[in-house]
Short mmCIF file of C-alpha atoms in Angstrom, two decimals:
data_model
loop_
_atom_site.label_atom_id
_atom_site.label_comp_id
_atom_site.label_asym_id
_atom_site.label_seq_id
_atom_site.Cartn_x
_atom_site.Cartn_y
_atom_site.Cartn_z
CA MET A 1 -3.52 13.16 -21.05
CA PRO A 2 -3.83 10.94 -24.16
CA TYR A 3 -1.24 11.52 -26.83
CA GLN A 4 -2.62 13.84 -29.53
CA GLU A 5 0.41 14.22 -31.76
CA GLY A 6 1.70 17.08 -29.68
CA PRO A 7 5.25 17.31 -28.31
CA MET A 8 6.32 14.06 -26.64
CA THR A 9 8.12 13.82 -23.34
CA GLU A 10 11.79 12.89 -23.69
CA ALA A 11 11.08 9.50 -22.10
CA MET A 12 8.26 8.77 -24.51
CA TYR A 13 10.39 9.73 -27.51
CA TYR A 14 13.30 7.50 -26.50
CA VAL A 15 11.07 4.51 -25.70
CA LEU A 16 9.48 4.72 -29.14
CA LEU A 17 12.90 5.19 -30.67
CA ALA A 18 14.38 2.20 -28.89
CA LEU A 19 11.40 0.12 -29.97
CA SER A 20 12.34 0.41 -33.64
CA LYS A 21 13.01 -3.27 -33.13
CA PRO A 22 10.75 -5.33 -30.78
CA THR A 23 12.26 -5.81 -27.36
CA HIS A 24 11.43 -6.35 -23.69
CA GLY A 25 11.38 -3.90 -20.79
CA TYR A 26 14.80 -4.24 -19.25
CA GLN A 27 16.54 -4.48 -22.63
CA LEU A 28 14.85 -1.22 -23.53
CA MET A 29 16.69 0.52 -20.70
CA ILE A 30 20.01 -0.74 -22.06
CA ASP A 31 19.09 0.13 -25.66
CA MET A 32 18.09 3.65 -24.74
CA LYS A 33 21.36 4.24 -22.96
CA GLU A 34 23.12 3.02 -26.06
CA ILE A 35 21.06 5.09 -28.52
CA SER A 36 21.60 8.23 -26.47
CA GLY A 37 25.33 7.57 -26.13
CA GLY A 38 24.96 7.08 -22.38
CA ARG A 39 23.09 10.37 -21.92
CA ILE A 40 19.74 8.78 -21.13
CA GLU A 41 19.65 6.41 -18.21
CA MET A 42 15.96 5.87 -17.76
CA GLY A 43 14.65 4.79 -14.39
CA PRO A 44 12.48 1.67 -14.21
CA GLY A 45 9.50 3.65 -12.89
CA THR A 46 9.65 6.10 -15.77
CA LEU A 47 10.03 3.29 -18.30
CA TYR A 48 7.22 1.22 -16.82
CA GLY A 49 4.96 4.31 -16.71
CA VAL A 50 5.72 5.20 -20.34
CA LEU A 51 5.15 1.62 -21.53
CA THR A 52 1.79 1.42 -19.73
CA ARG A 53 0.70 4.78 -21.13
CA LEU A 54 1.80 4.03 -24.68
CA LEU A 55 0.02 0.68 -24.58
CA LYS A 56 -3.16 2.44 -23.47
CA GLU A 57 -2.79 5.00 -26.24
CA ASN A 58 -2.26 2.23 -28.76
CA LEU A 59 1.20 3.40 -29.84
CA LEU A 60 2.63 0.04 -28.70
CA ARG A 61 1.42 -3.50 -28.50
CA ILE A 62 2.67 -6.64 -26.80
CA LYS A 63 4.27 -8.87 -29.40
CA GLN A 64 4.96 -11.76 -27.08
CA ASP A 65 4.17 -12.58 -23.47
CA ASP A 66 5.71 -15.80 -22.22
CA GLY A 67 4.43 -15.15 -18.70
CA ARG A 68 7.85 -14.13 -17.50
CA ARG A 69 8.67 -11.32 -19.86
CA LYS A 70 6.75 -9.14 -22.32
CA THR A 71 8.15 -8.11 -25.71
CA TYR A 72 6.85 -4.82 -27.05
CA GLU A 73 6.64 -3.53 -30.60
CA LEU A 74 5.42 -0.36 -32.27
CA THR A 75 1.94 -0.23 -33.78
CA GLU A 76 1.34 1.58 -37.07
CA GLN A 77 0.08 4.51 -35.02
CA GLY A 78 3.27 4.39 -32.97
CA LYS A 79 5.44 4.39 -36.06
CA THR A 80 3.57 7.40 -37.45
CA ALA A 81 3.85 9.19 -34.11
CA ILE A 82 7.63 8.72 -33.76
CA LYS A 83 8.20 9.83 -37.33
CA ALA A 84 6.02 12.90 -36.81
CA GLU A 85 7.86 13.73 -33.59
CA TYR A 86 11.23 13.27 -35.33
CA LYS A 87 10.15 15.70 -38.06
CA ARG A 88 8.97 18.17 -35.44
CA LEU A 89 12.26 17.95 -33.58
CA LYS A 90 14.22 18.37 -36.82
CA LEU A 91 12.26 21.51 -37.60
CA MET A 92 12.98 22.76 -34.11
CA ILE A 93 16.70 22.16 -34.60
CA LYS A 94 16.53 23.88 -37.99
CA ASP A 95 14.80 26.88 -36.46
CA GLY A 96 17.61 27.18 -33.97
CA THR A 97 20.60 26.65 -36.27
CA PHE A 98 21.50 30.33 -36.09
CA LEU A 99 22.48 29.66 -32.48
CA GLU A 100 25.55 27.85 -33.74
CA GLY A 101 27.06 31.15 -34.83
CA ASP A 102 27.71 34.13 -32.58
CA SER A 103 24.35 35.73 -33.34
CA ILE A 104 23.39 36.05 -29.65
CA MET B 1 11.97 -8.50 16.28
CA ARG B 2 9.11 -6.40 14.92
CA VAL B 3 8.10 -2.90 16.00
CA LYS B 4 4.79 -1.19 15.22
CA LYS B 5 4.82 2.59 14.94
CA PHE B 6 1.78 4.80 14.54
CA ARG B 7 1.93 6.51 11.15
CA THR B 8 2.15 10.24 11.73
CA ILE B 9 3.25 11.14 8.22
CA SER B 10 0.73 10.47 5.49
CA LEU B 11 1.79 8.16 2.65
CA TYR B 12 0.75 10.93 0.30
CA GLN B 13 3.46 13.23 1.68
CA ILE B 14 5.79 11.27 -0.56
CA GLY B 15 9.08 13.10 0.06
CA GLN B 16 8.62 13.29 3.85
CA MET B 17 7.62 9.64 4.11
CA GLU B 18 10.58 8.46 2.01
CA SER B 19 12.93 10.57 4.09
CA TYR B 20 11.37 9.27 7.33
CA LEU B 21 11.82 5.64 6.23
CA SER B 22 15.47 6.30 5.34
CA ASP B 23 16.06 7.89 8.74
CA MET B 24 14.41 4.92 10.47
CA ALA B 25 16.75 2.54 8.58
CA LYS B 26 19.68 4.60 9.86
CA GLU B 27 18.40 3.80 13.36
CA GLY B 28 18.09 0.11 12.51
CA LEU B 29 14.34 0.04 11.82
CA PHE B 30 13.50 -1.43 8.42
CA LEU B 31 10.00 -1.21 7.04
CA THR B 32 8.43 -4.61 6.40
CA GLY B 33 4.73 -3.83 6.21
CA MET B 34 1.96 -1.30 6.64
CA SER B 35 -1.52 -1.37 8.09
CA ARG B 36 -4.21 1.31 8.03
CA SER B 37 -2.60 3.33 10.80
CA ASN B 38 0.77 1.71 11.53
CA ASN B 39 4.12 1.14 9.92
CA ILE B 40 5.69 -2.18 10.82
CA PHE B 41 9.47 -2.31 11.16
CA LYS B 42 12.00 -5.07 11.64
CA ILE B 43 14.99 -4.34 13.85
CA ASN B 44 18.37 -4.95 12.23
CA GLU B 45 21.83 -3.41 11.88
CA PRO B 46 21.50 0.30 10.94
CA ALA B 47 22.06 0.96 7.24
CA ASP B 48 21.96 3.78 4.72
CA MET B 49 18.88 2.98 2.66
CA GLU B 50 16.81 4.86 0.11
CA TYR B 51 13.04 4.32 0.01
CA ARG B 52 10.66 5.19 -2.80
CA ILE B 53 6.87 5.30 -2.79
CA GLU B 54 5.16 4.20 -5.96
CA PHE B 55 1.49 4.50 -6.88
CA GLY B 56 0.02 1.81 -9.05
CA GLU B 57 -2.49 -0.98 -9.28
CA LYS B 58 -3.77 -2.59 -6.07
CA VAL B 59 -1.69 -5.69 -6.77
CA LEU B 60 1.88 -4.98 -7.78
CA ASN B 61 2.48 -5.81 -11.41
CA LYS B 62 5.00 -8.64 -11.88
CA GLU B 63 6.73 -6.92 -14.78
CA MET B 64 6.99 -3.65 -12.81
CA ARG B 65 8.57 -5.47 -9.87
CA GLU B 66 11.04 -7.28 -12.13
CA MET B 67 12.11 -4.07 -13.89
CA TYR B 68 12.60 -2.30 -10.56
CA GLU B 69 14.56 -5.18 -9.08
CA MET B 70 16.84 -5.36 -12.11
CA SER B 71 17.67 -1.69 -11.48
CA GLY B 72 18.58 -2.39 -7.87
CA TRP B 73 15.26 -1.53 -6.21
CA SER B 74 13.86 -4.35 -4.10
CA TYR B 75 10.20 -4.57 -3.27
CA THR B 76 9.40 -3.94 0.40
CA CYS B 77 5.63 -3.91 0.88
CA SER B 78 2.33 -2.59 -0.44
CA PHE B 79 -0.71 -0.94 1.02
CA MET B 80 -3.84 -0.17 -1.00
CA GLY B 81 -2.10 0.34 -4.33
CA ILE B 82 0.89 2.12 -2.78
CA HIS B 83 4.09 0.14 -3.24
CA ILE B 84 7.32 0.73 -1.35
CA PHE B 85 10.72 -0.07 -2.81
CA ARG B 86 14.11 0.25 -1.23
CA ALA B 87 17.74 0.16 -2.24
CA ALA B 88 21.07 0.60 -0.49
CA ALA B 89 22.13 4.22 -0.91
CA SER B 90 24.87 4.53 -3.52
CA ASP B 91 26.16 7.07 -6.02
CA THR B 92 25.56 4.66 -8.90
CA LEU B 93 21.94 3.93 -7.96
CA VAL B 94 19.56 4.69 -10.83
CA GLU B 95 16.55 6.68 -9.68
CA ILE B 96 13.17 4.99 -10.20
CA HIS B 97 11.86 8.11 -11.91
CA THR B 98 14.16 10.03 -14.20
CA ASP B 99 11.44 12.17 -15.78
CA PRO B 100 9.23 14.24 -13.44
CA GLU B 101 6.56 14.85 -16.07
CA GLU B 102 6.24 11.13 -16.67
CA GLN B 103 6.09 10.53 -12.91
CA SER B 104 3.18 12.95 -12.66
CA TYR B 105 1.14 10.52 -14.78
CA THR B 106 1.52 7.86 -12.06
CA LEU B 107 -0.40 10.17 -9.69
CA ARG B 108 -3.35 10.71 -12.04
CA LYS B 109 -5.36 7.78 -10.72
CA VAL B 110 -4.84 8.62 -7.06
CA CYS B 111 -5.85 12.27 -7.69
CA LYS B 112 -9.05 11.13 -9.41
CA THR B 113 -9.79 8.71 -6.55
CA PHE B 114 -9.35 11.53 -4.03
CA LYS B 115 -11.73 13.80 -5.93
CA ARG B 116 -14.41 11.09 -5.92
CA LEU B 117 -13.71 10.21 -2.29
CA ILE B 118 -13.99 13.77 -1.03
CA LEU B 119 -17.36 14.22 -2.75
CA LEU B 120 -18.66 10.99 -1.26
CA GLU B 121 -17.28 11.92 2.15
CA ILE B 122 -18.90 15.38 2.07
CA VAL B 123 -22.29 13.84 1.19
CA CYS B 124 -21.93 11.19 3.95
CA SER B 125 -20.85 13.84 6.47
CA LEU B 126 -23.83 16.06 5.66
CA ILE B 127 -26.18 13.08 6.13
CA VAL B 128 -24.54 12.12 9.45
CA ILE B 129 -24.57 15.74 10.66
CA ALA B 130 -28.24 16.22 9.67
CA LEU B 131 -29.22 12.95 11.38
CA SER B 132 -27.19 13.69 14.51
CA VAL B 133 -28.57 17.22 14.82
CA SER B 134 -32.18 16.08 14.32
CA VAL B 135 -31.81 13.22 16.82
CA THR B 136 -30.22 15.63 19.33
CA MET B 137 -33.08 18.10 18.91
CA ILE B 138 -35.81 15.47 19.50
CA GLY B 139 -38.25 16.64 22.17
CA GLY B 140 -36.65 20.08 22.28
CA SER B 141 -34.13 18.87 24.85
CA PRO B 142 -30.71 18.88 23.14
CA VAL B 143 -28.59 19.00 26.33
CA ILE B 144 -30.42 16.10 27.98
CA ASN B 145 -30.27 14.12 24.73
CA LEU B 146 -26.52 14.71 24.44
CA LEU B 147 -25.95 13.71 28.06
CA GLU B 148 -28.15 10.63 27.67
CA ASN B 149 -26.15 9.54 24.63
CA ASN B 150 -22.74 10.34 26.16
CA PHE B 151 -22.08 13.02 23.50
CA ILE B 152 -21.79 10.35 20.86
CA PHE B 153 -23.53 12.62 18.30
CA ILE B 154 -20.97 15.40 18.82
CA ILE B 155 -18.19 12.84 18.48
CA ASN B 156 -19.80 11.58 15.26
CA ILE B 157 -19.99 15.08 13.81
CA ALA B 158 -16.43 15.94 14.91
CA LEU B 159 -15.13 12.70 13.40
CA MET B 160 -16.90 13.26 10.10
CA ILE B 161 -15.59 16.83 9.85
CA TYR B 162 -12.09 15.63 10.75
CA ILE B 163 -12.22 12.91 8.07
CA VAL B 164 -13.28 15.46 5.42
CA PHE B 165 -10.45 17.82 6.43
CA GLU B 166 -7.94 14.97 6.51
CA ILE B 167 -8.93 13.73 3.03
CA ALA B 168 -8.95 17.32 1.70
CA GLY B 169 -5.47 17.85 3.18
CA GLN B 170 -4.10 14.67 1.62
CA MET B 171 -5.74 15.52 -1.69
CA LYS B 172 -4.18 19.00 -1.65
CA THR B 173 -0.74 17.48 -0.91
CA ILE B 174 -0.90 14.98 -3.76
CA ILE B 175 -2.26 17.54 -6.25
CA GLN B 176 0.56 19.93 -5.32
CA ILE B 177 3.16 17.16 -5.82
CA LYS B 178 1.62 16.29 -9.19
CA LYS B 179 1.66 19.95 -10.29
CA ARG B 180 5.30 20.34 -9.29
CA LEU B 181 6.20 17.17 -11.21
CA GLN B 182 4.37 18.49 -14.26
CA MET B 183 6.43 21.68 -13.98
CA GLY B 184 9.58 19.54 -14.10
CA PHE B 185 10.53 19.55 -10.40
CA TYR B 186 11.70 16.26 -8.92
CA ILE B 187 10.35 15.01 -5.59
CA ASN B 188 12.71 15.84 -2.74
CA HIS B 189 13.40 12.36 -1.37
CA HIS B 190 15.08 13.82 1.70
CA GLU B 191 12.39 16.31 2.64
CA PRO B 192 12.59 17.11 6.37
CA TRP B 193 9.87 15.54 8.51
CA LYS B 194 8.78 16.50 12.00
CA LYS B 195 8.68 14.02 14.86
CA HIS B 196 5.95 15.91 16.70
CA SER B 197 3.56 18.45 15.32
CA VAL B 198 0.48 20.36 16.47
CA LYS B 199 -1.55 18.35 13.97
CA GLN B 200 -0.30 15.13 15.50
CA PHE B 201 -1.21 16.38 18.98
CA ILE B 202 -4.73 17.24 17.78
CA ILE B 203 -5.11 13.80 16.19
CA TYR B 204 -3.95 12.05 19.37
CA SER B 205 -6.25 14.20 21.53
CA MET B 206 -9.23 13.56 19.27
CA LEU B 207 -8.53 9.85 19.21
CA THR B 208 -8.24 9.74 23.01
CA VAL B 209 -11.53 11.62 23.48
CA THR B 210 -13.23 9.41 20.90
CA ILE B 211 -11.97 6.26 22.60
CA ILE B 212 -13.07 7.50 26.06
CA PHE B 213 -16.55 8.44 24.84
CA SER B 214 -16.94 5.27 22.81
CA VAL B 215 -15.90 3.09 25.76
CA ALA B 216 -18.33 5.06 27.96
CA SER B 217 -21.14 4.42 25.48
CA ILE B 218 -20.29 0.72 25.29
CA ILE B 219 -20.28 0.43 29.10
CA CYS B 220 -23.68 2.18 29.26
CA THR B 221 -25.11 -0.09 26.57
CA ILE B 222 -23.83 -3.17 28.42
CA GLN B 223 -25.30 -1.86 31.70
CA THR B 224 -28.65 -1.21 29.98
CA ILE B 225 -28.74 -4.73 28.54
CA VAL B 226 -27.66 -6.30 31.85
CA GLY B 227 -30.19 -4.09 33.70
CA ALA B 228 -32.99 -5.20 31.40
CA ILE B 229 -32.07 -8.89 31.87
CA THR B 230 -31.55 -8.79 35.64
CA GLY B 231 -34.44 -6.42 36.29
CA GLU B 232 -32.17 -3.84 37.89
CA SER B 233 -33.10 -1.09 35.49
CA ASN B 234 -36.88 -1.47 35.74
CA TYR B 235 -38.32 -2.74 38.97
CA ALA B 236 -41.42 -2.45 41.14
CA LEU B 237 -41.40 0.31 43.71
CA THR B 238 -42.17 -0.38 47.38
CA LEU B 239 -42.75 1.98 50.28
CA ASP B 240 -39.29 1.11 51.61
CA THR B 241 -37.35 1.69 48.37
CA GLU B 242 -34.74 4.33 49.09
CA LEU B 243 -34.67 7.01 46.42
CA PRO B 244 -33.28 10.56 46.35
CA ILE B 245 -36.68 12.03 45.46
CA VAL B 246 -39.87 13.34 47.02
CA ARG B 247 -41.97 10.26 47.83
CA LEU B 248 -45.74 10.40 47.53
CA ASN B 249 -46.32 10.02 51.24
CA ASP B 250 -43.96 12.95 51.92
CA ILE B 251 -46.75 14.98 50.31
CA GLU B 252 -49.86 13.00 51.35
CA LYS B 253 -48.67 12.27 54.91
CA LEU B 254 -51.13 9.34 55.20
CA GLU B 255 -51.01 7.06 58.17
CA ALA B 256 -51.57 3.87 56.20
CA PRO B 257 -50.71 4.46 52.58
CA VAL B 258 -51.43 1.59 50.21
CA MET B 259 -49.18 1.46 47.20
CA ARG B 260 -50.77 0.43 43.93
CA THR B 261 -47.95 -1.55 42.39
CA TYR B 262 -49.81 -3.31 39.59
CA PHE B 263 -52.73 -2.19 37.49
CA SER B 264 -54.74 -5.22 38.62
CA LYS B 265 -54.10 -8.74 39.83
CA GLU B 266 -54.78 -10.08 36.35
CA ARG B 267 -52.87 -7.42 34.46
CA LYS B 268 -49.41 -7.23 35.98
CA PHE B 269 -48.77 -3.83 34.45
CA LEU B 270 -46.52 -1.82 36.78
CA LEU B 271 -48.05 1.38 38.06
CA SER B 272 -45.43 2.10 40.71
CA ASP B 273 -42.01 1.46 39.35
CA VAL B 274 -38.44 2.72 39.03
CA ARG B 275 -36.69 2.97 35.67
CA VAL B 276 -32.96 3.59 35.65
CA SER B 277 -31.00 4.94 32.67
CA TYR B 278 -27.29 4.24 32.56
CA ASN B 279 -25.21 7.18 31.41
CA VAL B 280 -21.77 8.51 32.25
CA PHE B 281 -22.41 12.22 32.49
CA ILE B 282 -25.94 12.21 33.90
CA LYS B 283 -27.65 10.00 36.47
CA GLU B 284 -31.23 9.54 35.45
CA LYS B 285 -34.22 7.82 37.01
CA GLU B 286 -37.93 7.85 36.30
CA ILE B 287 -40.17 6.90 39.18
CA ASN B 288 -43.94 6.35 39.12
CA GLU B 289 -45.73 6.09 42.43
CA GLN B 290 -49.45 5.62 43.01
CA PHE B 291 -51.54 4.98 46.12
CA ILE B 292 -54.98 3.47 46.28
CA GLN B 293 -56.85 4.58 49.41
CA GLU B 294 -60.07 2.54 49.46
CA ASP B 295 -61.22 4.37 52.60
CA MET B 296 -60.99 7.81 50.96
CA THR B 297 -63.09 9.22 48.18
CA TRP B 298 -62.14 12.06 45.89
CA GLU B 299 -63.83 13.46 42.80
CA GLY B 300 -66.51 10.74 42.90
CA GLY B 301 -64.23 7.72 43.24
CA VAL B 302 -61.54 6.01 45.29
CA TYR B 303 -58.64 8.34 46.08
CA THR B 304 -55.66 7.35 43.91
CA PRO B 305 -53.00 10.06 44.21
CA SER B 306 -49.92 9.70 42.06
CA ILE B 307 -46.60 11.31 41.41
CA ARG B 308 -44.29 10.80 38.49
CA THR B 309 -40.75 12.02 39.02
CA ASN B 310 -37.81 12.37 36.70
CA TYR B 311 -34.54 12.61 38.59
CA TYR B 312 -31.47 14.08 36.93
CA LYS B 313 -28.03 14.47 38.46
CA VAL B 314 -25.80 16.29 35.99
CA TYR B 315 -22.08 15.63 36.47
CA ILE B 316 -20.89 18.47 34.22
CA PRO B 317 -21.68 21.72 36.13
CA LEU B 318 -21.47 23.76 32.95
CA LEU B 319 -24.40 21.86 31.49
CA VAL B 320 -26.74 22.19 34.49
CA PRO B 321 -28.47 25.39 33.16
CA GLY B 322 -28.94 23.77 29.73
CA ALA B 323 -30.32 20.60 31.27
CA LEU B 324 -32.72 22.63 33.44
CA SER B 325 -33.93 24.57 30.42
CA ASP B 326 -34.55 21.25 28.60
CA VAL B 327 -36.45 19.83 31.56
CA LEU B 328 -38.61 22.97 31.73
CA ASN B 329 -39.29 22.62 28.03
CA LYS B 330 -40.30 18.98 28.50
CA ALA B 331 -42.40 19.95 31.53
CA GLU B 332 -44.25 22.65 29.64
CA ASN B 333 -44.96 20.41 26.67
CA TYR B 334 -46.12 17.58 28.91
CA PHE B 335 -49.52 19.24 29.25
CA ILE B 336 -51.62 19.93 26.19
CA ARG B 337 -51.25 23.54 25.14
CA LEU B 338 -52.46 25.65 22.25
CA PRO B 339 -49.65 26.74 19.92
CA ASP B 340 -50.18 30.48 20.54
CA GLU B 341 -50.74 30.09 24.27
CA LYS B 342 -48.35 32.01 26.51
CA SER B 343 -45.92 30.12 28.69
CA ALA B 344 -47.62 29.12 31.92
CA ILE B 345 -44.40 28.47 33.83
CA GLU B 346 -44.27 30.37 37.09
CA LYS B 347 -41.02 30.80 38.97
CA LEU B 348 -41.37 30.41 42.70
CA ASP B 349 -39.00 31.62 45.37
CA CYS B 350 -38.45 28.88 47.92
CA LYS B 351 -35.93 28.77 50.74
CA GLY B 352 -33.44 25.93 50.61
CA LEU B 353 -33.93 25.34 46.88
CA ASP B 354 -31.95 26.98 44.08
CA GLU B 355 -34.77 27.14 41.56
CA VAL B 356 -38.44 26.12 41.62
CA TYR B 357 -40.85 26.30 38.69
CA TYR B 358 -44.58 25.59 38.77
CA ILE B 359 -46.36 24.40 35.63
CA PRO B 360 -50.18 24.12 35.89
CA SER B 361 -51.88 21.43 33.80
CA ASP B 362 -54.49 22.05 31.17
CA MET B 363 -57.04 20.35 33.45
CA ASN B 364 -57.37 20.98 37.16
CA GLY B 365 -54.30 23.14 37.68
CA GLU B 366 -54.51 23.05 41.43
CA ASN B 367 -54.48 19.29 41.85
CA PHE B 368 -52.69 18.22 38.71
CA PHE B 369 -49.54 20.12 38.00
CA GLY B 370 -45.86 19.93 37.30
CA LEU B 371 -43.06 21.17 39.50
CA VAL B 372 -39.41 21.48 38.51
CA VAL B 373 -36.96 21.84 41.36
CA ARG B 374 -33.21 22.38 41.17
CA LYS B 375 -30.75 22.09 43.99
CA GLY B 376 -27.10 22.19 42.92
CA ASN B 377 -26.67 19.74 40.08
CA VAL B 378 -29.84 17.78 40.91
CA ILE B 379 -33.00 18.49 38.95
CA LEU B 380 -36.37 16.96 39.85
CA TRP B 381 -39.35 17.13 37.54
CA MET B 382 -42.51 16.05 39.32
CA ARG B 383 -46.04 15.64 38.03
CA TYR B 384 -48.46 15.39 40.89
CA TRP B 385 -52.10 14.29 40.81
CA GLY B 386 -54.02 14.38 44.08
CA GLN B 387 -55.83 16.48 46.59
CA MET B 388 -52.74 18.30 47.83
CA THR B 389 -51.53 21.56 46.30
CA ARG B 390 -48.18 22.88 45.13
CA THR B 391 -47.48 24.17 48.64
CA GLU B 392 -47.23 20.64 50.04
CA VAL B 393 -45.09 19.45 47.15
CA VAL B 394 -42.72 22.43 47.54
CA GLU B 395 -42.50 21.83 51.30
CA ALA B 396 -41.72 18.15 50.73
CA SER B 397 -38.98 19.20 48.24
CA GLN B 398 -37.51 21.63 50.78
CA ALA B 399 -37.50 18.86 53.38
CA LEU B 400 -35.77 16.51 50.94
CA PHE B 401 -32.84 18.86 50.36
CA GLU B 402 -32.51 20.08 53.94
#
């Protein structure tokens, strides 16, 4: 399904997040692990699938392709999408802050 | 050393296939390639391996391969856009797919392809079935037609139906896997697989029957071609030719019968001949025999009696009644009849013969008629033209089977 500014999958969110600076596929895996504090260890199939899909949906573009390795970067649409998703997630967290107490 | 094994688990049963490949590796068989129906293994020291099936482009993307290999998954082989990767089993091994929902997207293309394929296959099957049924019904003799074609039409229909069911089954499997992934369930990479199943037995049986019938058809085709070249399938009849039928002189009882082999000296068109059809389940011959008795006159001309016989020996007892019914149908339609005319077939009771049917012609019914005789699995359909009557032809038939 093409991305229509709805909720992103976790994989999609972290790929866009890790692409705040242009990088190549394998480095992305390392960066994501780092960003998530080791929580996210994305499989190569998931990463490759997300990259292909995001390219198709124009949220990413290839910055450089030296034949051996491709470097990806966010498009304007991609930047808007990650910011919108971040806002949505923040609102979700805000909506659930009461959970931090002993309300349930 | 390489070993070929028939693929009994579909590549679309992802979990079962992955588990099967792992189990094979434990026995020392390592997948190296795949063909349409076989998995090819290389024999080596048994090892604990994990296999993963990936759906993608027809040619494996270089970047995809590199990313997988950097994560410890080495490329094994591909078959029609399905790529197999393997890695030594380990607790630290990173799974290829860590997000089921994202993995479900990799199955989108294959699901779409299946939907298109099943539609195409249904249309093709309907065309093949319609053609096969209409060809079988030609001349109102379906049993004879099936026997003459070694049941190839039934095999065609069965194969087409099987293909549709097989594709539908695979499509259902892959759609179910995709749905489960979308719901957040991972594929069970160690899903149990069965060595033998009823389905497998049915497939093997169908394949065996198909091979037998196809080989039979090929042999018959070769025999027909060879027969046409060597003249063994269509040759001139002589008075001495030995045939398991009622010969014209068995009816005429002439002292010096003269066979009219050719139409004339100039036109070498065979009037008395034998035509042999090569089939596996039915022995079939068509024999034309004509005399020319210059010393006898009949109906204002030279007496030229003739008999045309179709000989059928049916090797499947169950199909003898059907074949007889077809022959009777052919026999009735041989003579010109009005559409609303009642059937003129008359059943006769004759000693020594299982069934005898008399079919008068539209012309002189007494001297030009058809006679269908059955004895055991042999059916004779005779069309006699001459001064004798059905009594003599029936007597000659009784003498033949005595």
